[in-house]
Amino acid sequence: MTEPSSAPRVDRPNTAILQGFIGSLMMWAGSLGVGWLSLASVELRRIPLIIWLRFEPAGAVVSVLVLAVGGMLLVRSWLRLGQRLHGWGPETRPYVLKAVIAWAAPMAVALPLFSRDVFAYIAQGQVMVAGLNPYRDGYSQISNYLQIGADDLWAQSPTPYGPVFLWLEELVVRITGGQPDFSIILFRVIALAGVALCVVMVPKLAALHGINANRALWLTAANPLFLTNFVASIHNDALMLGLALAGLYLAAVHRPLRGILLVTLSVAIKPITLLFLPFIGLMWAGKGASWKRKFVYWGMTAGLSLGLLWILGLINGFGFGWVGALSTPGSIWIWYAPIGYLGLVVATLAGALGLDGWFLADLVHKAARVASLAIIAHQIFLGSHARLVRRLALALAAVVLLAPIIQSWYVVWLIPLFAVTGIREDWQVKTLYFTVSFFMIYAISDQLDIFPYFELSLAVARQLAAVVAFAFALYLVFLDPRTKVLFRRRFRPRGPGMLR
């Protein structure tokens, strides 16, 4: 709901938008030195500025510093934009959209940041072009795959992606001949299509729930995590999430067949959005449906979706091969995931007692998976019909938060679902602020393409990036007179609609 006011209630939002554009521009500049660049990108590697930034220690240091400061400046700009758009009335929508465009534009022409997945997409596209089975044959089967830039860690692993994304990978490689630079451009266009879908659908879903659409859009699409993961990192989760949100909206406005179609296409990008289907089945069954009716509509929803996936698998000849590949991505655990950390503690303590610590840690991970399944079942079977999207958000949150590894793009899956159903101006939004800040620091200091043959080691570069980004975050939380209040004071509404 929006604030009934005839006069605009904005406080120079263009200042925050400009600062965010500068931050994004700095990230672009940093990407030239420490973003991911294929060995096959011969023309780019001949540019004098890129040569200095990538192959001179001083240039690499400058790149790290510019990237770290730019990324955290973008976080500050996002926070400040939220402060400057008082009341979230209709006059604020153009500013949020302007911020999304201005902040995404430099990232759209940057070298890939914080992830090498796009190079794996290119390599998997070459697997498809070669007529191999990507669910059985890793891209190590492709000659000179290391020249592409794909991570050797997954070279012999089957792809975890569905048939639609396999076709997109193949299409891109056929158009570009597998040339990395042109392929990256096309994969960015695909990601931007997903971003556009999210920008359109988030306000629509928010309005259905009586939530302020402009604030929900700011929380979601102008969010630095959203932009860096979907634009700078070019994750295919952008298209996956955009299609899933579009399908969810159509199902919510009584167009279930179209909704099931779009969510199934989303599943055919990455299968995690299978979780949307039980809730769409409940939307289709309608409010007050009996248990018999619910099971009938769950069955029809599953039948339609799985039937379409079966047809897609029949067309590409790989069937449901993606089911067996679902365990491909990710590590066993990561230290900042609560379950991953708990497993580490258990393994360490048990090892000190002479026990098989990692066996016990694995039991912790499995117990957490069982707990997540229990929460999912609870959200599917119990709860108000009016809260179906919120129940979906909680079910997906259980999958993410009770896993031993959490990636930043997993968090981005959750943000729109919670934003459109209401993130209060209390501990809830503060949790989001801290989460965004943490994952931006981690991203800035995690994956850097550092030339291995000079004295600035990758470890030192990461430490430098982490120190700079963390210092900036401390400044935002404790010293910055504009932003520190966001992390401390109790919320006082400025007018109607702020909580919505």
PDB file of N, CA, C and O in Angstrom, residues 20-65:
ATOM      1  N   GLY A  20      25.962   5.146  -6.269  1.00  0.00           N
ATOM      2  CA  GLY A  20      25.938   3.736  -6.615  1.00  0.00           C
ATOM      3  C   GLY A  20      26.485   3.477  -8.008  1.00  0.00           C
ATOM      4  O   GLY A  20      27.161   2.463  -8.240  1.00  0.00           O
ATOM      5  N   PHE A  21      26.201   4.393  -8.936  1.00  0.00           N
ATOM      6  CA  PHE A  21      26.747   4.261 -10.288  1.00  0.00           C
ATOM      7  C   PHE A  21      28.274   4.345 -10.254  1.00  0.00           C
ATOM      8  O   PHE A  21      28.961   3.574 -10.937  1.00  0.00           O
ATOM      9  N   ILE A  22      28.793   5.254  -9.423  1.00  0.00           N
ATOM     10  CA  ILE A  22      30.254   5.360  -9.276  1.00  0.00           C
ATOM     11  C   ILE A  22      30.814   4.061  -8.691  1.00  0.00           C
ATOM     12  O   ILE A  22      31.848   3.545  -9.133  1.00  0.00           O
ATOM     13  N   GLY A  23      30.126   3.508  -7.678  1.00  0.00           N
ATOM     14  CA  GLY A  23      30.571   2.242  -7.094  1.00  0.00           C
ATOM     15  C   GLY A  23      30.575   1.122  -8.119  1.00  0.00           C
ATOM     16  O   GLY A  23      31.536   0.345  -8.210  1.00  0.00           O
ATOM     17  N   SER A  24      29.518   1.044  -8.924  1.00  0.00           N
ATOM     18  CA  SER A  24      29.447   0.017  -9.962  1.00  0.00           C
ATOM     19  C   SER A  24      30.510   0.241 -11.032  1.00  0.00           C
ATOM     20  O   SER A  24      31.100  -0.717 -11.540  1.00  0.00           O
ATOM     21  N   LEU A  25      30.765   1.513 -11.351  1.00  0.00           N
ATOM     22  CA  LEU A  25      31.809   1.836 -12.326  1.00  0.00           C
ATOM     23  C   LEU A  25      33.184   1.421 -11.796  1.00  0.00           C
ATOM     24  O   LEU A  25      34.038   0.930 -12.556  1.00  0.00           O
ATOM     25  N   MET A  26      33.393   1.584 -10.495  1.00  0.00           N
ATOM     26  CA  MET A  26      34.644   1.130  -9.894  1.00  0.00           C
ATOM     27  C   MET A  26      34.761  -0.391  -9.956  1.00  0.00           C
ATOM     28  O   MET A  26      35.853  -0.927 -10.186  1.00  0.00           O
ATOM     29  N   MET A  27      33.661  -1.090  -9.775  1.00  0.00           N
ATOM     30  CA  MET A  27      33.683  -2.541  -9.910  1.00  0.00           C
ATOM     31  C   MET A  27      34.049  -2.940 -11.337  1.00  0.00           C
ATOM     32  O   MET A  27      34.794  -3.896 -11.556  1.00  0.00           O
ATOM     33  N   TRP A  28      33.503  -2.217 -12.309  1.00  0.00           N
ATOM     34  CA  TRP A  28      33.883  -2.467 -13.711  1.00  0.00           C
ATOM     35  C   TRP A  28      35.382  -2.284 -13.898  1.00  0.00           C
ATOM     36  O   TRP A  28      36.051  -3.127 -14.509  1.00  0.00           O
ATOM     37  N   ALA A  29      35.913  -1.184 -13.362  1.00  0.00           N
ATOM     38  CA  ALA A  29      37.352  -0.923 -13.504  1.00  0.00           C
ATOM     39  C   ALA A  29      38.166  -2.021 -12.816  1.00  0.00           C
ATOM     40  O   ALA A  29      39.171  -2.505 -13.358  1.00  0.00           O
ATOM     41  N   GLY A  30      37.744  -2.431 -11.626  1.00  0.00           N
ATOM     42  CA  GLY A  30      38.444  -3.508 -10.925  1.00  0.00           C
ATOM     43  C   GLY A  30      38.391  -4.821 -11.678  1.00  0.00           C
ATOM     44  O   GLY A  30      39.344  -5.610 -11.654  1.00  0.00           O
ATOM     45  N   SER A  31      37.282  -5.051 -12.390  1.00  0.00           N
ATOM     46  CA  SER A  31      37.150  -6.301 -13.135  1.00  0.00           C
ATOM     47  C   SER A  31      38.189  -6.420 -14.243  1.00  0.00           C
ATOM     48  O   SER A  31      38.578  -7.535 -14.614  1.00  0.00           O
ATOM     49  N   LEU A  32      38.643  -5.314 -14.777  1.00  0.00           N
ATOM     50  CA  LEU A  32      39.649  -5.360 -15.843  1.00  0.00           C
ATOM     51  C   LEU A  32      40.950  -5.977 -15.341  1.00  0.00           C
ATOM     52  O   LEU A  32      41.689  -6.591 -16.117  1.00  0.00           O
ATOM     53  N   GLY A  33      41.206  -5.815 -14.033  1.00  0.00           N
ATOM     54  CA  GLY A  33      42.442  -6.345 -13.469  1.00  0.00           C
ATOM     55  C   GLY A  33      42.296  -7.687 -12.786  1.00  0.00           C
ATOM     56  O   GLY A  33      43.179  -8.540 -12.891  1.00  0.00           O
ATOM     57  N   VAL A  34      41.170  -7.912 -12.076  1.00  0.00           N
ATOM     58  CA  VAL A  34      41.037  -9.146 -11.290  1.00  0.00           C
ATOM     59  C   VAL A  34      39.749  -9.898 -11.588  1.00  0.00           C
ATOM     60  O   VAL A  34      39.442 -10.885 -10.918  1.00  0.00           O
ATOM     61  N   GLY A  35      38.961  -9.426 -12.578  1.00  0.00           N
ATOM     62  CA  GLY A  35      37.831 -10.221 -13.048  1.00  0.00           C
ATOM     63  C   GLY A  35      38.348 -11.386 -13.875  1.00  0.00           C
ATOM     64  O   GLY A  35      39.525 -11.451 -14.239  1.00  0.00           O
ATOM     65  N   TRP A  36      37.465 -12.313 -14.183  1.00  0.00           N
ATOM     66  CA  TRP A  36      37.892 -13.528 -14.881  1.00  0.00           C
ATOM     67  C   TRP A  36      38.017 -13.268 -16.372  1.00  0.00           C
ATOM     68  O   TRP A  36      37.103 -12.767 -17.013  1.00  0.00           O
ATOM     69  N   LEU A  37      39.174 -13.631 -16.919  1.00  0.00           N
ATOM     70  CA  LEU A  37      39.476 -13.406 -18.338  1.00  0.00           C
ATOM     71  C   LEU A  37      40.014 -14.699 -18.931  1.00  0.00           C
ATOM     72  O   LEU A  37      40.978 -15.279 -18.420  1.00  0.00           O
ATOM     73  N   SER A  38      39.390 -15.148 -19.998  1.00  0.00           N
ATOM     74  CA  SER A  38      39.800 -16.395 -20.642  1.00  0.00           C
ATOM     75  C   SER A  38      41.163 -16.249 -21.305  1.00  0.00           C
ATOM     76  O   SER A  38      41.530 -15.175 -21.792  1.00  0.00           O
ATOM     77  N   LEU A  39      41.903 -17.344 -21.328  1.00  0.00           N
ATOM     78  CA  LEU A  39      43.169 -17.352 -22.065  1.00  0.00           C
ATOM     79  C   LEU A  39      42.938 -17.162 -23.559  1.00  0.00           C
ATOM     80  O   LEU A  39      43.832 -16.718 -24.285  1.00  0.00           O
ATOM     81  N   ALA A  40      41.720 -17.484 -24.007  1.00  0.00           N
ATOM     82  CA  ALA A  40      41.387 -17.327 -25.419  1.00  0.00           C
ATOM     83  C   ALA A  40      40.960 -15.899 -25.765  1.00  0.00           C
ATOM     84  O   ALA A  40      40.721 -15.599 -26.937  1.00  0.00           O
ATOM     85  N   SER A  41      40.883 -15.016 -24.782  1.00  0.00           N
ATOM     86  CA  SER A  41      40.505 -13.618 -25.035  1.00  0.00           C
ATOM     87  C   SER A  41      41.734 -12.830 -25.469  1.00  0.00           C
ATOM     88  O   SER A  41      42.231 -11.947 -24.758  1.00  0.00           O
ATOM     89  N   VAL A  42      42.226 -13.149 -26.649  1.00  0.00           N
ATOM     90  CA  VAL A  42      43.500 -12.616 -27.118  1.00  0.00           C
ATOM     91  C   VAL A  42      43.439 -11.101 -27.297  1.00  0.00           C
ATOM     92  O   VAL A  42      44.359 -10.377 -26.889  1.00  0.00           O
ATOM     93  N   GLU A  43      42.370 -10.610 -27.896  1.00  0.00           N
ATOM     94  CA  GLU A  43      42.284  -9.166 -28.183  1.00  0.00           C
ATOM     95  C   GLU A  43      42.268  -8.346 -26.896  1.00  0.00           C
ATOM     96  O   GLU A  43      42.931  -7.307 -26.803  1.00  0.00           O
ATOM     97  N   LEU A  44      41.510  -8.802 -25.902  1.00  0.00           N
ATOM     98  CA  LEU A  44      41.456  -8.063 -24.639  1.00  0.00           C
ATOM     99  C   LEU A  44      42.810  -8.076 -23.943  1.00  0.00           C
ATOM    100  O   LEU A  44      43.207  -7.083 -23.308  1.00  0.00           O
ATOM    101  N   ARG A  45      43.512  -9.176 -24.041  1.00  0.00           N
ATOM    102  CA  ARG A  45      44.810  -9.300 -23.372  1.00  0.00           C
ATOM    103  C   ARG A  45      45.890  -8.429 -24.024  1.00  0.00           C
ATOM    104  O   ARG A  45      46.978  -8.300 -23.467  1.00  0.00           O
ATOM    105  N   ARG A  46      45.589  -7.849 -25.184  1.00  0.00           N
ATOM    106  CA  ARG A  46      46.557  -6.972 -25.838  1.00  0.00           C
ATOM    107  C   ARG A  46      46.358  -5.503 -25.512  1.00  0.00           C
ATOM    108  O   ARG A  46      47.160  -4.658 -25.902  1.00  0.00           O
ATOM    109  N   ILE A  47      45.286  -5.165 -24.797  1.00  0.00           N
ATOM    110  CA  ILE A  47      45.018  -3.770 -24.451  1.00  0.00           C
ATOM    111  C   ILE A  47      46.014  -3.325 -23.379  1.00  0.00           C
ATOM    112  O   ILE A  47      46.126  -3.968 -22.321  1.00  0.00           O
ATOM    113  N   PRO A  48      46.745  -2.232 -23.588  1.00  0.00           N
ATOM    114  CA  PRO A  48      47.802  -1.826 -22.634  1.00  0.00           C
ATOM    115  C   PRO A  48      47.310  -1.665 -21.198  1.00  0.00           C
ATOM    116  O   PRO A  48      48.004  -2.079 -20.261  1.00  0.00           O
ATOM    117  N   LEU A  49      46.135  -1.051 -21.011  1.00  0.00           N
ATOM    118  CA  LEU A  49      45.629  -0.858 -19.649  1.00  0.00           C
ATOM    119  C   LEU A  49      45.396  -2.207 -18.965  1.00  0.00           C
ATOM    120  O   LEU A  49      45.766  -2.388 -17.794  1.00  0.00           O
ATOM    121  N   ILE A  50      44.799  -3.153 -19.679  1.00  0.00           N
ATOM    122  CA  ILE A  50      44.542  -4.472 -19.100  1.00  0.00           C
ATOM    123  C   ILE A  50      45.858  -5.189 -18.818  1.00  0.00           C
ATOM    124  O   ILE A  50      46.001  -5.879 -17.794  1.00  0.00           O
ATOM    125  N   ILE A  51      46.836  -5.037 -19.700  1.00  0.00           N
ATOM    126  CA  ILE A  51      48.157  -5.640 -19.460  1.00  0.00           C
ATOM    127  C   ILE A  51      48.740  -5.120 -18.155  1.00  0.00           C
ATOM    128  O   ILE A  51      49.250  -5.891 -17.327  1.00  0.00           O
ATOM    129  N   TRP A  52      48.666  -3.807 -17.931  1.00  0.00           N
ATOM    130  CA  TRP A  52      49.235  -3.236 -16.694  1.00  0.00           C
ATOM    131  C   TRP A  52      48.450  -3.701 -15.471  1.00  0.00           C
ATOM    132  O   TRP A  52      49.039  -4.072 -14.449  1.00  0.00           O
ATOM    133  N   LEU A  53      47.113  -3.691 -15.568  1.00  0.00           N
ATOM    134  CA  LEU A  53      46.292  -4.068 -14.426  1.00  0.00           C
ATOM    135  C   LEU A  53      46.435  -5.545 -14.059  1.00  0.00           C
ATOM    136  O   LEU A  53      46.358  -5.916 -12.888  1.00  0.00           O
ATOM    137  N   ARG A  54      46.659  -6.385 -15.040  1.00  0.00           N
ATOM    138  CA  ARG A  54      46.678  -7.823 -14.791  1.00  0.00           C
ATOM    139  C   ARG A  54      48.071  -8.407 -14.584  1.00  0.00           C
ATOM    140  O   ARG A  54      48.218  -9.432 -13.909  1.00  0.00           O
ATOM    141  N   PHE A  55      49.080  -7.768 -15.150  1.00  0.00           N
ATOM    142  CA  PHE A  55      50.408  -8.388 -15.162  1.00  0.00           C
ATOM    143  C   PHE A  55      51.482  -7.567 -14.464  1.00  0.00           C
ATOM    144  O   PHE A  55      52.663  -7.894 -14.543  1.00  0.00           O
ATOM    145  N   GLU A  56      51.073  -6.501 -13.768  1.00  0.00           N
ATOM    146  CA  GLU A  56      51.986  -5.739 -12.923  1.00  0.00           C
ATOM    147  C   GLU A  56      51.435  -5.749 -11.503  1.00  0.00           C
ATOM    148  O   GLU A  56      50.229  -5.514 -11.306  1.00  0.00           O
ATOM    149  N   PRO A  57      52.251  -6.027 -10.499  1.00  0.00           N
ATOM    150  CA  PRO A  57      51.751  -6.054  -9.117  1.00  0.00           C
ATOM    151  C   PRO A  57      51.016  -4.786  -8.719  1.00  0.00           C
ATOM    152  O   PRO A  57      49.969  -4.853  -8.057  1.00  0.00           O
ATOM    153  N   ALA A  58      51.546  -3.631  -9.122  1.00  0.00           N
ATOM    154  CA  ALA A  58      50.890  -2.369  -8.761  1.00  0.00           C
ATOM    155  C   ALA A  58      49.499  -2.298  -9.372  1.00  0.00           C
ATOM    156  O   ALA A  58      48.533  -1.843  -8.730  1.00  0.00           O
ATOM    157  N   GLY A  59      49.377  -2.743 -10.626  1.00  0.00           N
ATOM    158  CA  GLY A  59      48.071  -2.734 -11.281  1.00  0.00           C
ATOM    159  C   GLY A  59      47.089  -3.656 -10.593  1.00  0.00           C
ATOM    160  O   GLY A  59      45.899  -3.325 -10.429  1.00  0.00           O
ATOM    161  N   ALA A  60      47.556  -4.825 -10.169  1.00  0.00           N
ATOM    162  CA  ALA A  60      46.686  -5.776  -9.474  1.00  0.00           C
ATOM    163  C   ALA A  60      46.218  -5.210  -8.136  1.00  0.00           C
ATOM    164  O   ALA A  60      45.050  -5.358  -7.762  1.00  0.00           O
ATOM    165  N   VAL A  61      47.126  -4.537  -7.416  1.00  0.00           N
ATOM    166  CA  VAL A  61      46.754  -3.924  -6.136  1.00  0.00           C
ATOM    167  C   VAL A  61      45.693  -2.849  -6.352  1.00  0.00           C
ATOM    168  O   VAL A  61      44.692  -2.772  -5.629  1.00  0.00           O
ATOM    169  N   VAL A  62      45.895  -2.011  -7.362  1.00  0.00           N
ATOM    170  CA  VAL A  62      44.910  -0.975  -7.684  1.00  0.00           C
ATOM    171  C   VAL A  62      43.564  -1.613  -8.005  1.00  0.00           C
ATOM    172  O   VAL A  62      42.508  -1.149  -7.540  1.00  0.00           O
ATOM    173  N   SER A  63      43.583  -2.682  -8.783  1.00  0.00           N
ATOM    174  CA  SER A  63      42.334  -3.353  -9.159  1.00  0.00           C
ATOM    175  C   SER A  63      41.603  -3.889  -7.934  1.00  0.00           C
ATOM    176  O   SER A  63      40.378  -3.741  -7.815  1.00  0.00           O
ATOM    177  N   VAL A  64      42.338  -4.519  -7.025  1.00  0.00           N
ATOM    178  CA  VAL A  64      41.729  -5.060  -5.813  1.00  0.00           C
ATOM    179  C   VAL A  64      41.107  -3.952  -4.977  1.00  0.00           C
ATOM    180  O   VAL A  64      39.963  -4.064  -4.505  1.00  0.00           O
ATOM    181  N   LEU A  65      41.855  -2.855  -4.803  1.00  0.00           N
ATOM    182  CA  LEU A  65      41.354  -1.743  -3.987  1.00  0.00           C
ATOM    183  C   LEU A  65      40.118  -1.100  -4.600  1.00  0.00           C
ATOM    184  O   LEU A  65      39.130  -0.822  -3.908  1.00  0.00           O
TER     185      LEU A  65
END
